[in-house]
Short mmCIF file of C-alpha atoms in Angstrom, two decimals:
data_model
loop_
_atom_site.label_atom_id
_atom_site.label_comp_id
_atom_site.label_asym_id
_atom_site.label_seq_id
_atom_site.Cartn_x
_atom_site.Cartn_y
_atom_site.Cartn_z
CA UNK A 1 57.95 120.07 -42.67
CA UNK A 2 56.63 118.86 -39.33
CA UNK A 3 59.10 115.97 -39.17
CA UNK A 4 61.08 114.78 -36.15
CA UNK A 5 64.47 115.23 -37.76
CA UNK A 6 67.80 113.70 -36.84
CA UNK A 7 68.90 117.09 -35.52
CA UNK A 8 65.87 117.30 -33.26
CA UNK A 9 66.43 113.76 -32.07
CA UNK A 10 70.03 114.59 -31.15
CA UNK A 11 68.75 117.07 -28.58
CA UNK A 12 67.06 114.30 -26.59
CA UNK A 13 69.25 111.24 -27.12
CA UNK A 14 70.90 111.83 -23.75
CA UNK A 15 67.55 111.23 -22.06
CA UNK A 16 66.16 107.82 -21.22
CA UNK A 17 64.31 106.57 -24.31
CA UNK A 18 60.98 105.91 -22.61
CA UNK A 19 57.54 107.17 -23.62
CA UNK A 20 55.42 109.21 -21.25
CA UNK A 21 53.02 106.26 -21.06
CA UNK A 22 52.83 102.91 -22.79
CA UNK A 23 50.14 102.46 -25.46
CA UNK A 24 47.63 99.68 -24.81
CA UNK A 25 47.80 97.03 -27.52
CA UNK A 26 44.12 97.17 -28.53
CA UNK A 27 44.27 100.96 -28.78
CA UNK A 28 47.43 100.74 -30.89
CA UNK A 29 45.72 98.39 -33.35
CA UNK A 30 42.72 100.71 -33.53
CA UNK A 31 45.08 103.54 -34.56
CA UNK A 32 46.40 101.74 -37.64
CA UNK A 33 43.32 102.47 -39.82
CA UNK A 34 43.84 106.18 -39.14
CA UNK A 35 46.89 105.83 -41.42
CA UNK A 36 45.70 103.05 -43.75
CA UNK A 37 42.38 104.72 -44.53
CA UNK A 38 43.31 108.37 -44.23
CA UNK A 39 41.92 110.43 -47.10
CA UNK A 40 44.08 113.26 -48.44
CA UNK A 41 44.36 115.38 -51.56
CA UNK A 42 47.54 115.89 -53.56
CA UNK A 43 47.77 119.24 -55.32
CA UNK A 44 50.08 120.35 -58.08
CA UNK A 45 52.20 122.00 -55.38
CA UNK A 46 52.50 118.69 -53.50
CA UNK A 47 53.48 116.94 -56.73
CA UNK A 48 56.62 119.07 -56.97
CA UNK A 49 57.04 120.09 -53.33
CA UNK A 50 57.72 123.54 -51.94
CA UNK A 51 61.49 124.07 -51.67
CA UNK A 52 62.22 120.60 -53.03
CA UNK A 53 65.17 120.14 -55.40
CA UNK A 54 64.42 120.28 -59.12
CA UNK A 55 65.07 116.54 -59.34
CA UNK A 56 62.14 115.75 -57.04
CA UNK A 57 58.79 114.66 -58.41
CA UNK A 58 56.12 112.89 -56.38
CA UNK A 59 54.57 109.60 -57.48
CA UNK A 60 51.19 111.19 -56.83
CA UNK A 61 49.36 113.26 -59.44
CA UNK A 62 46.84 115.85 -58.28
CA UNK A 63 43.97 113.74 -56.98
CA UNK A 64 42.42 112.40 -53.77
CA UNK A 65 44.03 109.33 -52.20
CA UNK A 66 43.58 106.91 -49.30
CA UNK A 67 46.51 105.92 -47.09
CA UNK A 68 49.52 108.06 -46.17
CA UNK A 69 52.23 108.02 -48.86
CA UNK A 70 55.56 106.27 -48.50
CA UNK A 71 58.27 108.79 -47.53
CA UNK A 72 61.90 107.78 -47.08
CA UNK A 73 62.80 108.87 -43.52
CA UNK A 74 59.22 109.93 -42.77
CA UNK A 75 57.91 109.94 -39.20
CA UNK A 76 54.72 111.98 -38.79
CA UNK A 77 51.28 111.55 -37.28
CA UNK A 78 48.35 111.80 -39.67
CA UNK A 79 47.53 115.23 -38.24
CA UNK A 80 51.10 116.43 -38.90
CA UNK A 81 50.90 114.95 -42.39
CA UNK A 82 47.76 116.97 -43.14
CA UNK A 83 49.51 120.14 -41.97
CA UNK A 84 52.52 119.35 -44.17
CA UNK A 85 50.34 118.75 -47.22
CA UNK A 86 48.46 122.00 -46.58
CA UNK A 87 51.84 123.76 -46.42
CA UNK A 88 52.79 122.43 -49.85
CA UNK A 89 55.25 119.72 -48.83
CA UNK A 90 56.01 117.03 -51.38
CA UNK A 91 53.81 113.91 -51.20
CA UNK A 92 56.19 111.09 -50.31
CA UNK A 93 59.63 110.09 -51.55
CA UNK A 94 61.86 107.08 -52.14
CA UNK A 95 65.37 106.10 -51.10
CA UNK A 96 66.64 107.36 -54.46
CA UNK A 97 65.51 110.85 -53.41
CA UNK A 98 67.44 110.73 -50.14
CA UNK A 99 66.00 112.01 -46.86
CA UNK A 100 64.29 115.26 -47.84
CA UNK A 101 63.04 117.91 -45.44
CA UNK A 102 60.55 119.09 -48.07
CA UNK A 103 58.46 115.89 -48.22
CA UNK A 104 56.02 114.18 -45.89
CA UNK A 105 54.67 110.70 -45.19
CA UNK A 106 55.91 107.55 -43.47
CA UNK A 107 58.55 104.95 -44.11
CA UNK A 108 58.35 101.42 -42.70
CA UNK A 109 60.06 102.00 -39.36
CA UNK A 110 58.54 105.46 -39.03
CA UNK A 111 55.11 103.86 -39.21
CA UNK A 112 55.96 101.28 -36.53
CA UNK A 113 57.45 104.02 -34.36
CA UNK A 114 54.23 106.03 -34.69
CA UNK A 115 52.00 103.07 -33.77
CA UNK A 116 54.26 102.09 -30.86
CA UNK A 117 54.25 105.79 -29.85
CA UNK A 118 58.01 105.92 -29.33
CA UNK A 119 59.51 109.25 -28.23
CA UNK A 120 61.56 109.40 -31.41
CA UNK A 121 61.99 107.44 -34.64
CA UNK A 122 63.67 104.07 -34.54
CA UNK A 123 65.02 102.46 -37.71
CA UNK A 124 65.02 98.77 -38.51
CA UNK A 125 68.57 98.63 -37.19
CA UNK A 126 67.69 100.29 -33.87
CA UNK A 127 64.25 98.77 -33.13
CA UNK A 128 66.08 95.94 -31.28
CA UNK A 129 67.05 98.58 -28.69
CA UNK A 130 63.40 98.73 -27.52
CA UNK A 131 62.12 95.26 -28.41
CA UNK A 132 62.92 91.60 -27.84
CA UNK A 133 63.25 88.80 -30.36
CA UNK A 134 60.58 86.16 -29.76
CA UNK A 135 59.33 82.86 -31.13
CA UNK A 136 56.64 83.50 -33.76
CA UNK A 137 54.29 81.34 -31.66
CA UNK A 138 54.45 84.03 -28.97
CA UNK A 139 53.37 86.87 -31.28
CA UNK A 140 50.27 88.94 -30.67
CA UNK A 141 48.78 91.38 -33.17
CA UNK A 142 50.88 94.54 -33.06
CA UNK A 143 54.19 92.68 -32.85
CA UNK A 144 56.51 93.03 -35.83
CA UNK A 145 58.65 91.10 -38.24
CA UNK A 146 61.94 92.99 -38.55
CA UNK A 147 64.78 92.62 -41.06
CA UNK A 148 67.47 94.94 -39.71
CA UNK A 149 68.73 97.32 -42.36
CA UNK A 150 65.89 96.41 -44.69
CA UNK A 151 62.23 96.46 -43.67
CA UNK A 152 59.80 96.08 -40.77
CA UNK A 153 56.20 94.83 -40.93
CA UNK A 154 53.47 94.73 -38.28
CA UNK A 155 51.40 91.55 -38.08
CA UNK A 156 47.73 92.20 -37.23
CA UNK A 157 45.55 89.22 -38.22
CA UNK A 158 44.97 86.13 -40.36
CA UNK A 159 42.63 86.16 -43.34
CA UNK A 160 40.04 83.56 -44.29
CA UNK A 161 42.64 81.62 -46.30
CA UNK A 162 44.95 81.49 -43.28
CA UNK A 163 47.49 83.92 -44.71
CA UNK A 164 49.00 86.73 -42.66
CA UNK A 165 47.34 90.15 -42.60
CA UNK A 166 49.88 92.93 -42.16
CA UNK A 167 49.98 96.68 -41.93
CA UNK A 168 53.05 98.42 -43.29
CA UNK A 169 54.41 101.40 -45.14
CA UNK A 170 56.22 100.06 -48.16
CA UNK A 171 57.24 100.63 -51.72
CA UNK A 172 54.88 97.85 -52.76
CA UNK A 173 51.94 99.89 -51.47
CA UNK A 174 53.73 103.19 -52.10
CA UNK A 175 52.48 104.08 -48.67
CA UNK A 176 50.58 102.72 -45.72
CA UNK A 177 48.28 99.79 -46.39
CA UNK A 178 46.81 96.64 -44.92
CA UNK A 179 47.14 93.53 -47.03
CA UNK A 180 47.46 89.75 -46.93
CA UNK A 181 50.75 87.98 -47.60
CA UNK A 182 51.85 84.36 -47.37
CA UNK A 183 53.87 83.27 -44.36
CA UNK A 184 56.90 82.78 -46.62
CA UNK A 185 56.96 86.57 -46.97
CA UNK A 186 58.64 86.69 -43.55
CA UNK A 187 61.59 84.48 -44.47
CA UNK A 188 64.69 86.24 -43.15
CA UNK A 189 62.68 88.38 -40.71
CA UNK A 190 62.91 88.25 -36.91
CA UNK A 191 59.68 88.36 -34.86
CA UNK A 192 59.94 91.08 -32.22
CA UNK A 193 57.79 92.38 -29.36
CA UNK A 194 58.04 95.95 -28.07
CA UNK A 195 59.15 96.38 -24.48
CA UNK A 196 56.25 96.83 -22.06
CA UNK A 197 57.49 100.40 -21.52
CA UNK A 198 56.08 101.06 -25.00
CA UNK A 199 53.25 98.57 -25.58
CA UNK A 200 51.11 97.15 -22.76
CA UNK A 201 49.11 93.96 -23.23
CA UNK A 202 45.90 93.72 -21.21
CA UNK A 203 45.97 90.16 -19.90
CA UNK A 204 42.99 89.82 -17.56
CA UNK A 205 43.78 89.17 -13.91
CA UNK A 206 46.27 86.75 -12.38
CA UNK A 207 44.20 83.57 -12.33
CA UNK A 208 46.04 80.43 -13.38
CA UNK A 209 43.37 79.35 -15.85
CA UNK A 210 42.93 75.93 -14.24
CA UNK A 211 39.91 74.01 -12.96
CA UNK A 212 40.74 75.22 -9.43
CA UNK A 213 41.53 78.79 -10.49
CA UNK A 214 39.71 79.66 -13.74
CA UNK A 215 39.97 83.05 -15.41
CA UNK A 216 36.78 84.92 -14.58
CA UNK A 217 34.87 86.62 -17.39
CA UNK A 218 33.28 89.30 -15.24
CA UNK A 219 32.06 91.70 -17.93
CA UNK A 220 30.89 91.31 -21.51
CA UNK A 221 32.08 91.84 -24.15
CA UNK A 222 35.39 90.41 -22.92
CA UNK A 223 38.89 90.33 -24.37
CA UNK A 224 42.00 88.55 -23.14
CA UNK A 225 45.54 88.12 -24.44
CA UNK A 226 47.20 84.93 -23.27
CA UNK A 227 49.43 82.01 -24.34
CA UNK A 228 48.83 78.27 -24.04
CA UNK A 229 52.58 77.63 -24.25
CA UNK A 230 52.73 78.79 -20.65
CA UNK A 231 49.34 77.49 -19.51
CA UNK A 232 49.15 75.70 -16.15
CA UNK A 233 46.29 73.38 -17.11
CA UNK A 234 46.45 70.23 -19.24
CA UNK A 235 43.48 68.17 -18.12
CA UNK A 236 41.22 68.15 -21.20
CA UNK A 237 42.40 66.06 -24.15
CA UNK A 238 39.19 65.30 -26.08
CA UNK A 239 35.68 66.78 -26.02
CA UNK A 240 32.31 65.13 -26.59
CA UNK A 241 31.41 67.50 -29.43
CA UNK A 242 34.42 66.30 -31.48
CA UNK A 243 35.86 63.16 -29.84
CA UNK A 244 38.30 62.53 -32.70
CA UNK A 245 39.98 65.94 -32.45
CA UNK A 246 43.13 65.78 -30.34
CA UNK A 247 43.20 68.71 -27.90
CA UNK A 248 45.78 67.13 -25.59
CA UNK A 249 47.97 70.23 -25.45
CA UNK A 250 47.75 72.73 -22.58
CA UNK A 251 44.65 74.89 -22.18
CA UNK A 252 43.40 77.97 -20.38
CA UNK A 253 40.03 77.69 -18.66
CA UNK A 254 37.57 80.61 -18.36
CA UNK A 255 34.44 80.83 -16.22
CA UNK A 256 31.39 83.04 -16.78
CA UNK A 257 28.06 83.42 -15.03
CA UNK A 258 25.29 84.04 -17.54
CA UNK A 259 22.14 85.83 -16.31
CA UNK A 260 19.66 84.11 -18.63
CA UNK A 261 19.19 82.05 -21.76
CA UNK A 262 20.88 83.41 -24.86
CA UNK A 263 23.75 83.00 -27.30
CA UNK A 264 27.43 82.90 -26.43
CA UNK A 265 29.81 84.01 -29.17
CA UNK A 266 33.57 83.75 -29.01
CA UNK A 267 36.45 84.11 -31.43
CA UNK A 268 40.14 83.39 -31.16
CA UNK A 269 43.07 84.67 -33.21
CA UNK A 270 46.12 82.49 -32.63
CA UNK A 271 49.76 83.32 -33.29
CA UNK A 272 51.69 82.27 -36.39
CA UNK A 273 52.43 78.57 -36.07
CA UNK A 274 49.90 78.11 -33.26
CA UNK A 275 46.52 76.37 -33.41
CA UNK A 276 44.21 76.72 -30.43
CA UNK A 277 40.49 75.91 -30.38
CA UNK A 278 37.39 76.95 -28.43
CA UNK A 279 35.08 74.71 -26.39
CA UNK A 280 32.05 75.81 -24.35
CA UNK A 281 31.21 73.56 -21.38
CA UNK A 282 28.25 73.46 -19.01
CA UNK A 283 30.50 71.87 -16.36
CA UNK A 284 34.19 71.14 -15.88
CA UNK A 285 33.85 67.89 -17.75
CA UNK A 286 34.87 67.13 -21.34
CA UNK A 287 31.57 65.25 -21.77
CA UNK A 288 29.67 68.47 -20.97
CA UNK A 289 30.78 70.20 -24.18
CA UNK A 290 28.01 72.30 -25.74
CA UNK A 291 29.96 73.35 -28.80
CA UNK A 292 33.43 73.86 -30.22
CA UNK A 293 35.13 75.76 -33.05
CA UNK A 294 38.56 76.42 -34.51
CA UNK A 295 38.02 80.17 -34.78
CA UNK A 296 34.44 81.41 -34.33
CA UNK A 297 32.13 79.83 -31.77
CA UNK A 298 28.39 80.45 -31.45
CA UNK A 299 26.37 78.41 -28.98
CA UNK A 300 22.82 78.87 -27.69
CA UNK A 301 22.45 78.26 -23.95
CA UNK A 302 19.03 77.41 -22.59
CA UNK A 303 19.27 78.77 -19.06
CA UNK A 304 21.12 81.05 -16.70
CA UNK A 305 24.07 79.48 -14.95
CA UNK A 306 27.83 79.04 -14.81
CA UNK A 307 29.58 78.04 -18.01
CA UNK A 308 33.20 77.35 -18.91
CA UNK A 309 35.16 78.20 -22.01
CA UNK A 310 38.44 76.45 -22.78
CA UNK A 311 41.11 77.68 -25.17
CA UNK A 312 42.83 74.39 -25.85
CA UNK A 313 45.88 73.42 -27.92
CA UNK A 314 45.39 71.19 -30.93
CA UNK A 315 47.87 68.33 -31.42
CA UNK A 316 48.56 67.03 -34.93
CA UNK A 317 48.67 63.44 -36.12
CA UNK A 318 52.46 63.55 -35.84
CA UNK A 319 52.12 64.50 -32.14
CA UNK A 320 53.19 68.10 -32.81
CA UNK A 321 51.69 70.42 -30.21
CA UNK A 322 50.52 73.74 -31.65
CA UNK A 323 50.46 75.83 -28.48
CA UNK A 324 50.94 79.57 -28.65
CA UNK A 325 49.69 83.08 -28.02
CA UNK A 326 46.13 84.11 -28.76
CA UNK A 327 43.58 86.90 -28.50
CA UNK A 328 40.19 85.80 -27.18
CA UNK A 329 36.97 87.75 -27.60
CA UNK A 330 33.74 86.67 -25.89
CA UNK A 331 30.23 88.15 -25.93
CA UNK A 332 26.68 87.18 -25.00
CA UNK A 333 23.26 88.12 -26.36
CA UNK A 334 20.20 87.42 -24.24
CA UNK A 335 17.37 85.48 -25.79
CA UNK A 336 14.31 87.53 -26.78
CA UNK A 337 12.43 88.58 -23.68
CA UNK A 338 15.40 88.11 -21.34
CA UNK A 339 17.68 90.73 -19.78
CA UNK A 340 21.04 91.13 -21.51
CA UNK A 341 24.39 91.05 -19.74
CA UNK A 342 26.27 94.25 -18.94
CA UNK A 343 28.93 95.34 -21.41
CA UNK A 344 31.93 97.60 -20.91
CA UNK A 345 34.84 95.90 -22.68
CA UNK A 346 36.43 95.87 -26.14
CA UNK A 347 35.04 94.18 -29.25
CA UNK A 348 36.19 91.17 -31.26
CA UNK A 349 38.71 89.94 -33.80
CA UNK A 350 38.92 86.98 -36.13
CA UNK A 351 41.59 84.61 -37.33
CA UNK A 352 42.47 81.62 -39.48
CA UNK A 353 45.00 78.88 -40.11
CA UNK A 354 48.43 79.24 -41.66
CA UNK A 355 49.23 78.50 -45.31
CA UNK A 356 52.19 79.23 -47.58
CA UNK A 357 52.50 80.65 -51.07
CA UNK A 358 54.86 82.97 -52.87
CA UNK A 359 54.70 86.72 -52.46
CA UNK A 360 57.01 89.52 -53.44
CA UNK A 361 58.73 91.85 -51.03
CA UNK A 362 60.75 95.02 -51.20
CA UNK A 363 64.33 95.36 -50.12
CA UNK A 364 65.11 98.47 -48.13
CA UNK A 365 68.27 100.42 -47.57
CA UNK A 366 69.44 101.49 -44.13
CA UNK A 367 70.13 105.14 -43.31
CA UNK A 368 69.16 107.60 -40.58
CA UNK A 369 65.82 105.91 -41.14
CA UNK A 370 65.07 102.60 -42.78
CA UNK A 371 62.70 102.38 -45.69
CA UNK A 372 61.81 100.52 -48.89
CA UNK A 373 64.08 101.24 -51.85
CA UNK A 374 61.20 100.58 -54.20
CA UNK A 375 59.90 102.49 -57.21
CA UNK A 376 62.10 101.13 -59.98
CA UNK A 377 59.29 98.97 -61.37
CA UNK A 378 56.83 101.87 -61.65
CA UNK A 379 55.73 102.93 -65.12
CA UNK A 380 54.80 106.29 -66.59
CA UNK A 381 51.06 106.84 -66.53
CA UNK A 382 51.11 109.77 -68.93
CA UNK A 383 50.64 112.58 -66.42
CA UNK A 384 54.21 112.79 -65.23
CA UNK A 385 53.52 110.46 -62.30
CA UNK A 386 54.67 106.89 -61.91
CA UNK A 387 51.90 104.28 -61.84
CA UNK A 388 52.18 102.64 -58.45
CA UNK A 389 50.21 100.36 -56.16
CA UNK A 390 49.04 101.12 -52.65
CA UNK A 391 47.76 104.60 -51.88
CA UNK A 392 44.98 104.70 -54.43
CA UNK A 393 42.92 107.58 -55.73
CA UNK A 394 39.70 107.68 -53.71
CA UNK A 395 37.50 107.59 -56.83
CA UNK A 396 39.21 104.43 -58.07
CA UNK A 397 39.00 102.79 -54.65
CA UNK A 398 35.28 103.46 -54.32
CA UNK A 399 34.68 102.21 -57.85
CA UNK A 400 36.42 98.96 -57.02
CA UNK A 401 33.98 98.40 -54.14
CA UNK A 402 30.87 98.76 -56.31
#
């Protein structure tokens, strides 16, 4: 198969473990759907696997599926996976199969290694060699929750209920999937951020984000990655649009010059355990607030001019300050008959607030690669394949959307 094997890795371990170039965080997140939504067809040959031992049998019956399959020890790009499937490799495997050279797909750490574009595969036990443990309030989408020797999960968003949205390759999904889980799912996991040698975060400029030195929004749409835990400004505590909402934590202040009347839209995704809000001002005065929102802001402005956007930290009734990392997206649409603003930046993302509930998780075993030791709960579906969740037949997936 086209797999970066342990033997191949041994050839390069003497070299410095640095990629040719770091992947930009937004680009990395855009790559995840290439694996979550990848359509592929399992044949009878893939069900048994060319040159696989007689004990091997894939979970996947001949059919068309979406999402790369879970493969214990797997570390392949989606293009390499397609080549492997075309060559008759087995479609996925589990820890009970051992690390097989005749199968293809991704395990949990293989998937993170692919998205982080590491020069070779890191397991859950070795990811700490290229990442730092962080406070969950400092997490940005694309950072991971790691349980060394067990499992690793990439956090990407919050859903409308405030639960975590993750992307992972797991036994639960029997492959790569995006799904929502409660925050309690991460109990026992360590939040980690990849070294900047691997993942670059495009914070805009070096402005302090204060009234004297605001962050300039010089092109629309606009995206910025920043953190109110380290903000230099703490001058706005309450705003005229919501005078009873306590925003007395630190804030970052943005400035933008709008060319005409129109509608400003902004959205913020804050880190786990953080709660930051958006306020649009016509002047650097809390009484000049034109609108505010927890997540998604939309405000009509009546004229061209300079406007200010604050990303401010909410403070709870118990005086707890919910500062933290965030991703901010801003855009502008000119009113009918006016000239629109230029655009040359990335698009938007959404978020929510945290909430807890129970969810199940898989326990993984540690080996040359770390992966989920799942599959024991699968049942026979009558065609010689185990009935599993996750990578679903395309026909069934489309039917579920109609």
